[in-house]
Short mmCIF file of C-alpha atoms and ligand atoms in Angstrom, two decimals:
data_model
loop_
_atom_site.label_atom_id
_atom_site.label_comp_id
_atom_site.label_asym_id
_atom_site.label_seq_id
_atom_site.Cartn_x
_atom_site.Cartn_y
_atom_site.Cartn_z
CA MET H 1 -12.44 37.65 -16.59
CA ILE H 2 -13.89 35.47 -13.84
CA GLN H 3 -17.18 36.84 -12.62
CA GLY H 4 -20.08 36.23 -10.25
CA ARG H 5 -20.24 32.93 -8.37
CA ASN H 6 -16.93 31.61 -9.81
CA ARG H 7 -15.08 34.69 -8.61
CA LYS H 8 -16.63 34.41 -5.14
CA TRP H 9 -15.68 30.73 -5.01
CA LEU H 10 -12.08 31.51 -5.96
CA ILE H 11 -11.83 34.18 -3.27
CA LEU H 12 -13.25 31.76 -0.70
CA GLN H 13 -10.76 29.09 -1.73
CA GLY H 14 -7.96 31.65 -1.42
CA PHE H 15 -9.05 32.41 2.16
CA ARG H 16 -9.32 28.73 2.95
CA ARG H 17 -5.77 28.06 1.72
CA MET H 18 -4.46 31.08 3.61
CA ARG H 19 -6.04 29.74 6.78
CA TYR H 20 -4.54 26.30 6.34
CA ASN H 21 -1.13 27.73 5.51
CA CYS H 22 -1.05 30.01 8.53
CA ALA H 23 -0.41 28.07 11.71
CA PHE H 24 -1.13 31.24 13.64
CA TRP H 25 -4.57 31.84 12.10
CA ALA H 26 -6.54 33.41 14.92
CA GLY H 27 -8.83 31.03 16.72
CA GLU H 28 -8.04 28.10 14.41
CA PRO H 29 -6.08 24.96 15.28
CA ASN H 30 -2.52 24.72 13.97
CA PHE H 31 -2.09 23.42 10.46
CA MET H 32 -1.24 19.73 10.40
CA SER H 33 -0.51 17.74 7.27
CA ASN H 34 -2.57 14.84 6.01
CA LEU H 35 -0.18 12.62 4.08
CA ILE H 36 -0.45 9.57 1.88
CA VAL H 37 2.36 7.01 2.08
CA LEU H 38 2.36 4.41 -0.68
CA GLY H 39 4.53 2.01 -2.60
CA ALA H 40 6.27 3.29 -5.73
CA GLN H 41 7.10 -0.17 -7.14
CA TRP H 42 5.45 -3.64 -6.95
CA GLY H 43 4.83 -3.65 -3.22
CA ASP H 44 7.02 -4.79 -0.31
CA GLU H 45 8.93 -1.50 -0.43
CA GLY H 46 9.09 -1.26 3.35
CA LYS H 47 6.01 0.94 3.83
CA GLY H 48 5.17 -0.77 7.12
CA LYS H 49 8.32 0.48 8.77
CA ILE H 50 7.94 3.99 7.34
CA VAL H 51 4.28 4.28 8.32
CA ASP H 52 5.08 2.99 11.80
CA LEU H 53 7.88 5.53 12.13
CA LEU H 54 5.87 8.50 10.86
CA SER H 55 2.70 7.55 12.72
CA GLU H 56 4.13 9.08 15.88
CA LYS H 57 3.36 12.49 14.36
CA PHE H 58 -0.23 11.70 13.38
CA ASP H 59 -3.53 11.25 15.18
CA ALA H 60 -4.73 8.44 12.93
CA VAL H 61 -3.38 6.03 10.35
CA ALA H 62 -5.94 4.97 7.74
CA ARG H 63 -5.55 2.02 5.41
CA TYR H 64 -7.40 2.55 2.12
CA GLN H 65 -7.26 -0.59 -0.03
CA GLY H 66 -6.29 -4.26 -0.24
CA GLY H 67 -6.84 -6.85 2.43
CA HIS H 68 -4.81 -9.51 4.20
CA ASN H 69 -2.84 -10.03 0.98
CA ALA H 70 -0.51 -7.28 2.24
CA GLY H 71 2.17 -7.90 4.82
CA HIS H 72 3.85 -5.06 6.66
CA THR H 73 6.80 -6.09 8.77
CA VAL H 74 7.75 -3.84 11.66
CA PHE H 75 10.65 -4.45 14.05
CA ILE H 76 10.53 -2.82 17.47
CA GLY H 77 13.57 -3.84 19.46
CA ASP H 78 13.73 -7.62 19.25
CA ARG H 79 10.00 -7.91 18.54
CA LYS H 80 8.81 -8.52 15.01
CA PHE H 81 5.24 -7.66 13.99
CA ILE H 82 3.70 -8.68 10.69
CA LEU H 83 0.59 -6.63 10.06
CA LYS H 84 -1.64 -7.74 7.25
CA LEU H 85 -4.89 -5.87 7.64
CA ILE H 86 -4.49 -3.57 10.60
CA PRO H 87 -2.65 -0.29 9.90
CA SER H 88 0.77 -0.17 11.53
CA GLY H 89 -0.26 2.95 13.46
CA VAL H 90 -1.81 0.54 15.96
CA LEU H 91 1.69 -0.08 17.34
CA ARG H 92 1.77 3.52 18.66
CA PRO H 93 -0.34 4.02 21.78
CA GLY H 94 -2.87 6.79 21.27
CA VAL H 95 -2.83 6.62 17.45
CA LEU H 96 -6.15 5.61 15.93
CA ALA H 97 -5.90 2.80 13.36
CA VAL H 98 -8.63 2.97 10.72
CA ILE H 99 -9.53 0.34 8.16
CA GLY H 100 -11.22 2.31 5.39
CA ASN H 101 -14.12 1.44 3.11
CA GLY H 102 -11.73 0.56 0.24
CA VAL H 103 -10.35 -2.43 2.17
CA VAL H 104 -11.78 -5.95 1.91
CA ILE H 105 -11.97 -7.75 5.24
CA ASP H 106 -11.72 -11.42 6.04
CA PRO H 107 -13.16 -11.42 9.60
CA ALA H 108 -11.29 -14.60 10.57
CA ALA H 109 -7.97 -13.05 9.48
CA LEU H 110 -8.83 -9.77 11.20
CA LEU H 111 -9.72 -11.40 14.52
CA SER H 112 -6.65 -13.62 14.50
CA GLU H 113 -4.41 -10.60 13.79
CA MET H 114 -6.10 -8.69 16.60
CA GLN H 115 -5.54 -11.61 18.95
CA GLY H 116 -1.83 -11.77 18.07
CA LEU H 117 -1.44 -8.06 18.77
CA GLU H 118 -3.39 -8.32 22.03
CA GLU H 119 -1.11 -11.15 23.14
CA ALA H 120 1.84 -8.84 22.46
CA GLY H 121 0.28 -6.34 24.87
CA ILE H 122 -1.22 -3.94 22.31
CA ASN H 123 -4.58 -2.50 23.19
CA VAL H 124 -6.08 -3.03 19.73
CA ARG H 125 -9.74 -2.66 20.65
CA SER H 126 -9.28 0.84 22.00
CA GLN H 127 -7.37 1.99 18.92
CA LEU H 128 -9.03 0.29 15.96
CA LYS H 129 -12.02 1.46 13.88
CA ILE H 130 -13.40 -0.37 10.87
CA SER H 131 -15.45 1.15 8.08
CA ASN H 132 -19.01 -0.12 7.96
CA ARG H 133 -18.75 0.32 4.16
CA ALA H 134 -15.83 -2.13 3.78
CA HIS H 135 -16.65 -5.38 2.00
CA VAL H 136 -16.46 -8.81 3.61
CA ILE H 137 -14.43 -11.77 2.31
CA PHE H 138 -16.05 -15.21 2.68
CA PRO H 139 -14.30 -18.60 2.40
CA PHE H 140 -15.98 -19.22 -0.96
CA HIS H 141 -14.13 -16.21 -2.39
CA ARG H 142 -10.96 -18.26 -1.99
CA THR H 143 -12.61 -21.23 -3.72
CA ILE H 144 -13.62 -19.02 -6.65
CA GLU H 145 -10.06 -17.67 -6.82
CA LYS H 146 -8.68 -21.20 -6.97
CA ILE H 147 -11.05 -22.04 -9.83
CA SER H 148 -10.14 -18.91 -11.69
CA GLU H 149 -6.36 -19.21 -11.21
CA GLY H 150 -6.30 -22.94 -12.01
CA ARG H 151 -8.52 -22.92 -15.09
CA ASP H 152 -6.96 -24.07 -18.39
CA ASN H 153 -6.25 -21.27 -20.86
CA ARG H 154 -6.31 -18.70 -18.11
CA VAL H 155 -3.18 -16.64 -17.47
CA ALA H 156 -2.45 -17.27 -13.79
CA ILE H 157 -1.72 -14.05 -11.89
CA GLY H 158 0.06 -15.80 -9.03
CA THR H 159 -2.26 -14.25 -6.46
CA THR H 160 -1.91 -14.57 -2.70
CA SER H 161 -5.00 -16.90 -2.69
CA ARG H 162 -6.74 -14.85 -0.02
CA GLY H 163 -9.99 -14.30 -1.96
CA ILE H 164 -9.18 -10.64 -2.52
CA GLY H 165 -10.00 -10.43 -6.25
CA PRO H 166 -13.34 -12.32 -6.05
CA CYS H 167 -14.46 -10.15 -3.12
CA TYR H 168 -13.76 -6.97 -5.10
CA GLU H 169 -15.56 -8.58 -8.05
CA ASP H 170 -18.68 -8.96 -5.90
CA LYS H 171 -18.30 -5.37 -4.70
CA ILE H 172 -18.21 -3.98 -8.24
CA ALA H 173 -20.98 -6.34 -9.36
CA ARG H 174 -23.12 -4.91 -6.50
CA ARG H 175 -23.75 -8.22 -4.83
CA GLY H 176 -21.15 -8.01 -2.04
CA ILE H 177 -21.83 -7.98 1.70
CA ARG H 178 -20.47 -5.10 3.74
CA ILE H 179 -19.47 -4.77 7.37
CA ALA H 180 -22.66 -2.72 7.93
CA ASP H 181 -24.82 -5.65 6.74
CA LEU H 182 -22.88 -8.03 8.94
CA VAL H 183 -23.13 -6.03 12.14
CA GLU H 184 -26.76 -5.01 11.58
CA ARG H 185 -27.64 -8.73 11.52
CA ASN H 186 -29.64 -8.40 8.30
CA PHE H 187 -27.42 -10.14 5.82
CA GLU H 188 -28.89 -13.63 5.73
CA GLU H 189 -31.09 -13.19 2.63
CA HIS H 190 -28.33 -11.37 0.82
CA TYR H 191 -25.84 -14.03 1.91
CA ARG H 192 -28.01 -16.89 0.61
CA SER H 193 -28.30 -15.24 -2.79
CA LEU H 194 -24.50 -14.74 -2.90
CA ALA H 195 -23.96 -18.37 -1.85
CA GLU H 196 -26.32 -19.57 -4.60
CA ASP H 197 -24.35 -17.55 -7.10
CA LYS H 198 -21.10 -19.24 -6.00
CA GLN H 199 -22.69 -22.71 -6.08
CA LEU H 200 -23.75 -22.11 -9.68
CA ILE H 201 -20.19 -21.15 -10.64
CA ALA H 202 -18.76 -24.18 -8.81
CA SER H 203 -21.15 -26.57 -10.56
CA ALA H 204 -20.48 -24.95 -13.96
CA PHE H 205 -16.81 -25.68 -13.42
CA ASN H 206 -17.40 -29.16 -12.01
CA ILE H 207 -15.87 -28.24 -8.68
CA SER H 208 -16.52 -30.90 -6.13
CA GLU H 209 -15.08 -29.03 -3.10
CA ARG H 210 -17.82 -29.08 -0.48
CA VAL H 211 -18.68 -25.72 1.01
CA ASP H 212 -20.99 -25.73 4.01
CA PHE H 213 -22.81 -22.43 3.52
CA ASP H 214 -24.88 -22.81 6.72
CA GLU H 215 -21.79 -23.36 8.81
CA ILE H 216 -20.16 -20.27 7.28
CA LEU H 217 -23.29 -18.25 8.02
CA ALA H 218 -23.29 -19.31 11.67
CA GLN H 219 -19.59 -18.55 11.97
CA TYR H 220 -19.97 -15.08 10.40
CA LYS H 221 -22.80 -14.27 12.82
CA GLN H 222 -20.30 -14.86 15.61
CA PHE H 223 -17.62 -12.78 13.86
CA ALA H 224 -20.18 -9.98 13.57
CA GLU H 225 -20.53 -9.85 17.37
CA ALA H 226 -16.77 -9.36 17.79
CA ILE H 227 -16.54 -6.74 15.05
CA ARG H 228 -19.66 -4.70 15.91
CA PRO H 229 -18.05 -2.47 18.58
CA LEU H 230 -15.31 -1.47 16.13
CA ALA H 231 -17.48 -0.73 13.09
CA CYS H 232 -18.55 2.82 12.28
CA ASP H 233 -18.77 5.41 9.53
CA THR H 234 -15.01 5.96 9.30
CA ALA H 235 -15.38 8.55 6.50
CA HIS H 236 -17.33 10.75 8.92
CA LEU H 237 -14.87 9.98 11.73
CA LEU H 238 -11.82 10.95 9.64
CA ASN H 239 -13.41 14.10 8.22
CA ARG H 240 -14.48 15.17 11.69
CA MET H 241 -10.94 14.63 12.96
CA ILE H 242 -9.62 16.79 10.10
CA ARG H 243 -12.12 19.54 10.94
CA GLU H 244 -10.83 19.40 14.52
CA GLY H 245 -7.29 20.06 13.23
CA LYS H 246 -6.06 16.49 13.64
CA SER H 247 -3.76 14.90 11.09
CA ILE H 248 -4.18 11.64 9.20
CA LEU H 249 -1.61 9.38 7.59
CA PHE H 250 -3.07 7.35 4.73
CA GLU H 251 -1.41 4.00 4.24
CA GLY H 252 -1.41 2.20 0.90
CA ALA H 253 -0.95 -1.54 0.67
CA GLN H 254 0.74 -3.26 -2.31
CA GLY H 255 2.37 -0.76 -4.69
CA THR H 256 1.49 1.42 -7.68
CA MET H 257 2.63 -1.20 -10.21
CA LEU H 258 -0.01 -3.52 -8.71
CA ASP H 259 -2.75 -0.88 -8.97
CA ILE H 260 -5.80 -2.12 -10.90
CA ASP H 261 -5.59 0.80 -13.36
CA PHE H 262 -1.94 1.84 -13.44
CA GLY H 263 -0.16 -1.43 -12.71
CA THR H 264 1.05 -4.11 -15.11
CA TYR H 265 -2.51 -5.28 -15.85
CA PRO H 266 -3.67 -8.06 -15.59
CA PHE H 267 -0.79 -8.95 -13.22
CA VAL H 268 -2.09 -6.61 -10.55
CA THR H 269 -4.18 -6.68 -7.43
CA SER H 270 -7.87 -5.76 -7.61
CA SER H 271 -7.84 -2.37 -5.91
CA SER H 272 -6.54 1.18 -6.28
CA ALA H 273 -3.14 1.21 -4.62
CA ALA H 274 -2.20 4.55 -6.22
CA ALA H 275 -2.77 7.87 -4.44
CA GLY H 276 -6.30 8.40 -5.79
CA GLY H 277 -7.35 5.27 -3.90
CA ALA H 278 -6.69 7.06 -0.61
CA CYS H 279 -9.69 9.32 -1.24
CA THR H 280 -12.11 6.75 -2.64
CA GLY H 281 -10.95 4.22 -0.07
CA THR H 282 -11.52 6.42 2.98
CA GLY H 283 -14.05 9.09 1.99
CA VAL H 284 -11.60 11.92 2.70
CA PRO H 285 -11.69 14.37 -0.23
CA PRO H 286 -8.57 15.27 -2.29
CA THR H 287 -8.79 18.87 -1.00
CA HIS H 288 -7.67 17.58 2.41
CA ILE H 289 -4.54 15.80 1.18
CA ASP H 290 -1.40 17.86 1.81
CA GLY H 291 1.34 15.58 0.58
CA ILE H 292 2.13 12.26 -1.06
CA ILE H 293 5.18 10.23 -0.10
CA GLY H 294 6.41 7.37 -2.28
CA VAL H 295 8.36 4.48 -0.80
CA SER H 296 10.84 2.62 -3.00
CA LYS H 297 13.57 0.13 -2.36
CA ALA H 298 17.11 1.01 -3.44
CA TYR H 299 16.59 -1.89 -5.86
CA ILE H 300 13.28 -3.57 -6.83
CA THR H 301 11.32 -6.77 -6.23
CA ARG H 302 8.13 -8.40 -7.41
CA VAL H 303 6.10 -11.36 -6.13
CA GLY H 304 3.89 -13.40 -8.42
CA ALA H 305 3.74 -13.48 -12.20
CA GLY H 306 4.00 -10.61 -14.66
CA PRO H 307 6.55 -8.62 -16.63
CA PHE H 308 9.53 -7.21 -14.77
CA PRO H 309 11.96 -5.30 -17.04
CA SER H 310 14.91 -4.96 -14.65
CA GLU H 311 14.68 -8.44 -13.11
CA ASP H 312 18.03 -10.11 -12.40
CA THR H 313 17.71 -13.87 -12.73
CA THR H 314 21.43 -14.49 -12.23
CA GLU H 315 23.24 -15.36 -9.01
CA LEU H 316 23.40 -11.67 -8.23
CA GLY H 317 19.60 -11.57 -8.02
CA ASP H 318 19.78 -14.55 -5.62
CA LYS H 319 22.38 -12.68 -3.56
CA ILE H 320 20.03 -9.70 -3.21
CA ARG H 321 17.17 -12.04 -2.23
CA ILE H 322 19.25 -13.49 0.60
CA ALA H 323 20.78 -10.16 1.73
CA GLY H 324 17.39 -8.45 1.69
CA ASN H 325 15.46 -11.44 3.07
CA GLU H 326 13.20 -11.11 0.07
CA PHE H 327 10.59 -13.71 0.90
CA GLY H 328 6.90 -12.79 1.08
CA SER H 329 5.77 -11.97 4.62
CA VAL H 330 2.26 -13.30 3.84
CA THR H 331 2.89 -16.28 1.56
CA GLY H 332 6.63 -16.92 2.16
CA ARG H 333 7.17 -16.98 -1.62
CA PRO H 334 10.65 -15.94 -2.81
CA ARG H 335 10.48 -12.47 -4.30
CA ARG H 336 11.90 -11.85 -7.74
CA CYS H 337 14.75 -9.33 -7.45
CA GLY H 338 16.11 -6.72 -9.83
CA TRP H 339 17.57 -3.23 -10.18
CA PHE H 340 16.17 0.20 -9.52
CA ASP H 341 14.07 1.11 -12.54
CA VAL H 342 14.11 4.85 -13.28
CA PRO H 343 11.39 4.95 -16.01
CA LEU H 344 9.11 2.90 -13.74
CA LEU H 345 9.70 5.29 -10.86
CA ARG H 346 9.12 8.32 -13.08
CA TYR H 347 5.84 6.72 -14.17
CA THR H 348 4.65 5.99 -10.62
CA ALA H 349 5.74 9.50 -9.56
CA GLU H 350 3.63 10.94 -12.35
CA VAL H 351 0.43 9.04 -11.56
CA ASN H 352 0.80 9.64 -7.82
CA GLY H 353 2.32 13.14 -7.74
CA PHE H 354 5.01 12.24 -5.19
CA ASP H 355 6.27 15.17 -3.16
CA SER H 356 9.12 13.14 -1.78
CA LEU H 357 10.56 9.63 -1.89
CA VAL H 358 11.81 7.40 0.89
CA ILE H 359 14.50 4.96 -0.27
CA THR H 360 14.55 1.77 1.79
CA LYS H 361 16.93 -1.18 2.23
CA MET H 362 19.97 0.81 1.15
CA ASP H 363 22.12 -1.49 3.34
CA VAL H 364 21.19 -4.53 1.20
CA LEU H 365 23.48 -3.14 -1.52
CA ASP H 366 26.44 -2.65 0.87
CA GLU H 367 28.52 -5.56 -0.44
CA LEU H 368 28.17 -5.01 -4.17
CA ASP H 369 31.14 -4.05 -6.40
CA GLU H 370 28.87 -2.19 -8.76
CA ILE H 371 25.16 -1.47 -8.91
CA PRO H 372 23.22 -1.48 -12.18
CA VAL H 373 20.41 1.07 -12.47
CA CYS H 374 17.90 0.81 -15.31
CA VAL H 375 17.87 4.33 -16.76
CA ALA H 376 15.82 3.75 -19.92
CA TYR H 377 14.04 1.08 -21.93
CA GLU H 378 14.76 -0.18 -25.40
CA LEU H 379 11.66 -1.18 -27.37
CA ASP H 380 11.74 -2.10 -31.07
CA GLY H 381 15.30 -0.80 -31.25
CA GLN H 382 14.23 2.62 -29.93
CA ARG H 383 15.17 4.14 -26.61
CA THR H 384 12.21 5.24 -24.51
CA GLU H 385 11.56 6.31 -20.97
CA LEU H 386 7.81 5.71 -21.04
CA MET H 387 6.00 2.77 -19.45
CA PRO H 388 3.94 0.92 -22.08
CA ALA H 389 0.42 -0.23 -21.17
CA SER H 390 0.23 -3.74 -22.61
CA THR H 391 1.77 -6.82 -21.04
CA SER H 392 3.38 -7.83 -24.32
CA ARG H 393 5.07 -4.42 -24.67
CA VAL H 394 6.30 -4.37 -21.05
CA SER H 395 7.59 -7.93 -21.51
CA ALA H 396 9.46 -6.86 -24.65
CA ILE H 397 11.40 -4.11 -22.86
CA LYS H 398 15.18 -4.40 -22.88
CA PRO H 399 16.51 -2.45 -19.93
CA VAL H 400 19.32 0.06 -20.55
CA TYR H 401 21.64 0.05 -17.54
CA GLU H 402 24.13 2.48 -16.11
CA ARG H 403 26.48 0.87 -13.59
CA LEU H 404 27.43 2.79 -10.52
CA PRO H 405 30.36 1.86 -8.27
CA GLY H 406 29.39 0.16 -5.00
CA TRP H 407 30.53 1.50 -1.64
CA LYS H 408 31.68 -1.88 -0.30
CA GLN H 409 31.18 -1.09 3.36
CA SER H 410 28.38 -1.34 5.85
CA THR H 411 25.92 1.52 6.05
CA ARG H 412 24.23 0.06 9.15
CA GLY H 413 24.54 2.37 12.10
CA VAL H 414 25.00 5.49 9.96
CA SER H 415 22.50 8.02 11.23
CA ARG H 416 22.98 11.00 8.91
CA ILE H 417 22.89 11.05 5.11
CA VAL H 418 26.06 13.17 5.05
CA ASP H 419 27.87 10.38 6.91
CA LEU H 420 27.05 7.74 4.29
CA PRO H 421 30.04 6.48 2.28
CA LEU H 422 30.71 8.75 -0.71
CA GLN H 423 29.56 6.23 -3.33
CA ALA H 424 26.35 5.60 -1.38
CA ARG H 425 25.62 9.33 -1.32
CA LYS H 426 26.37 9.47 -5.04
CA TYR H 427 23.94 6.58 -5.58
CA VAL H 428 21.17 8.47 -3.75
CA ASP H 429 21.95 11.68 -5.71
CA PHE H 430 21.88 9.69 -8.95
CA LEU H 431 18.42 8.27 -8.21
CA GLU H 432 17.15 11.70 -7.25
CA SER H 433 18.44 13.41 -10.38
CA LYS H 434 17.26 10.65 -12.71
CA THR H 435 13.77 10.30 -11.24
CA GLY H 436 13.24 14.02 -10.73
CA VAL H 437 11.74 13.35 -7.30
CA GLU H 438 13.25 14.59 -4.06
CA ILE H 439 14.68 11.84 -1.86
CA GLY H 440 13.66 12.97 1.59
CA SER H 441 14.71 9.93 3.57
CA VAL H 442 16.90 6.84 3.36
CA SER H 443 16.39 3.71 5.43
CA ASN H 444 19.42 1.56 6.20
CA GLY H 445 18.04 -1.20 8.42
CA PRO H 446 14.77 -2.62 9.72
CA GLU H 447 14.66 -0.74 13.04
CA ARG H 448 12.77 2.51 13.60
CA ASN H 449 16.01 4.37 14.34
CA GLU H 450 17.70 3.15 11.16
CA THR H 451 16.12 5.90 9.07
CA MET H 452 17.78 9.14 7.98
CA PHE H 453 15.93 12.28 6.95
CA VAL H 454 17.35 14.90 4.62
CA ALA H 455 17.56 18.18 6.45
CA GLY H 456 15.54 20.93 4.76
CA SER H 457 13.70 18.46 2.49
CA LYS H 458 10.05 18.85 1.52
CA LEU H 459 9.41 15.64 3.47
CA GLU H 460 10.84 17.16 6.61
CA LYS H 461 8.63 20.24 6.13
CA LEU H 462 5.53 18.11 5.57
CA LEU H 463 6.21 16.28 8.81
CA ARG H 464 6.75 19.42 10.84
P1 IMP S 501 -3.93 -10.68 -4.96
O1 IMP S 501 -3.77 -9.32 -4.39
O2 IMP S 501 -3.88 -11.77 -3.95
O3 IMP S 501 -5.14 -10.76 -5.86
O4 IMP S 501 -2.66 -10.94 -5.93
C1 IMP S 501 -2.47 -10.20 -7.15
C2 IMP S 501 -0.99 -9.90 -7.36
O5 IMP S 501 -0.56 -8.94 -6.40
C3 IMP S 501 -0.05 -11.11 -7.19
O6 IMP S 501 1.02 -10.99 -8.09
C4 IMP S 501 0.46 -10.96 -5.76
O7 IMP S 501 1.71 -11.57 -5.57
C5 IMP S 501 0.56 -9.43 -5.67
N1 IMP S 501 0.46 -8.94 -4.30
C6 IMP S 501 -0.64 -8.83 -3.53
N2 IMP S 501 -0.34 -8.30 -2.34
C7 IMP S 501 0.96 -8.04 -2.35
C8 IMP S 501 1.86 -7.44 -1.40
O8 IMP S 501 1.49 -7.03 -0.30
N3 IMP S 501 3.16 -7.35 -1.80
C9 IMP S 501 3.59 -7.76 -3.01
N4 IMP S 501 2.79 -8.31 -3.92
C10 IMP S 501 1.49 -8.44 -3.61
#
């Protein structure tokens, strides 16, 4: 029997839920969902397009991790936007774009991205807010990354060389510099100690690359002036918006398989791309999250090194790369291509708690005679559907495929799921039944209007 304070707390929670679930609650604003949208694979799932599309229904889009290692491509008419650091919500007038505390910011990259958007007529400065708790990337972070990636006997991760990992290292080691330090003009002492630290590492590794720390300091003082008007306590801002009944879309960068804890470690990025990162990376508590949407390609890709069970290294993989234009939007590197991996998706669904999945790039499979889907793994002669933790075990996986017939016709221009060719619909149903996650939407082209929603789906209800 629950008694005393616990009982009172439960009753209060019950009332709170009732209030949020009742749009007509007297005197209260209508219930609006706060949703997380994140990648269910190794990144590049097409989140940029989905976030841009959904952002119309939200008051703010908040990015919670990563830095300018991410690249979100959005097509609007004949205009192509590649957003690296700024949430794609910025492309919708009136939607606030928030860079949360979990993001690492290279001010030079930020200002150049802002300039590009301003030149395209987007009023970035009126729509963008940056967390004063976000950490700052300096040029020497890239130097350190180069040392680390190039060192003998070190397993190279194949990073984007943007200084992301070393900046997060400084954050966790409690020697990093944050946006607040930068804009409050009191970071010089702290900066000099950080610079000394980097010089020591460089000399230990016999690195002769000259870094002019004074020049960097002067440059960052200038960056600080440009960033100051945008910096604030974004955790307070977002929580206040939620209290006012406004709705927030949380945008993950990279994908769950690149998450520092749940990805194919060490071949991962240095932040929490999974759903939990949305709370730690913005300061919005889990009690305010109403739904989690996973984005997955109809097949799968990976950039950089690391195990990839369903990779196709044959000509068919090359065909997918060309059809899907699978080249990194940040580094231009060719992406490794492979087949939809059901155990992987079940794993990412478990650690994220997906309410619904969006399947992207369905049209890339249009020409294929048959489509392999990895439905299980074989490890040590045993069939398993679980994702192992160690690199050596993931590398040892032999994928077990089921081959589905292709639909051999274009799906471009189809605007309702029911109008997809029969085999395409069967493919979607197959993925849904095997993964156990609702497929609430299918994207069949890069444009905003090339996205179909499943009528009556949980996704549709969350977006209402
Ligand atoms: P880092 O994030 O630059 O440290 O790179 C770590 C790993 O994550 C490398 O394998 C990168 O290729 C990968 N990675 C980082 N950002 C992205 C992304 O936006 N899409 C796909 N892979 C990424």
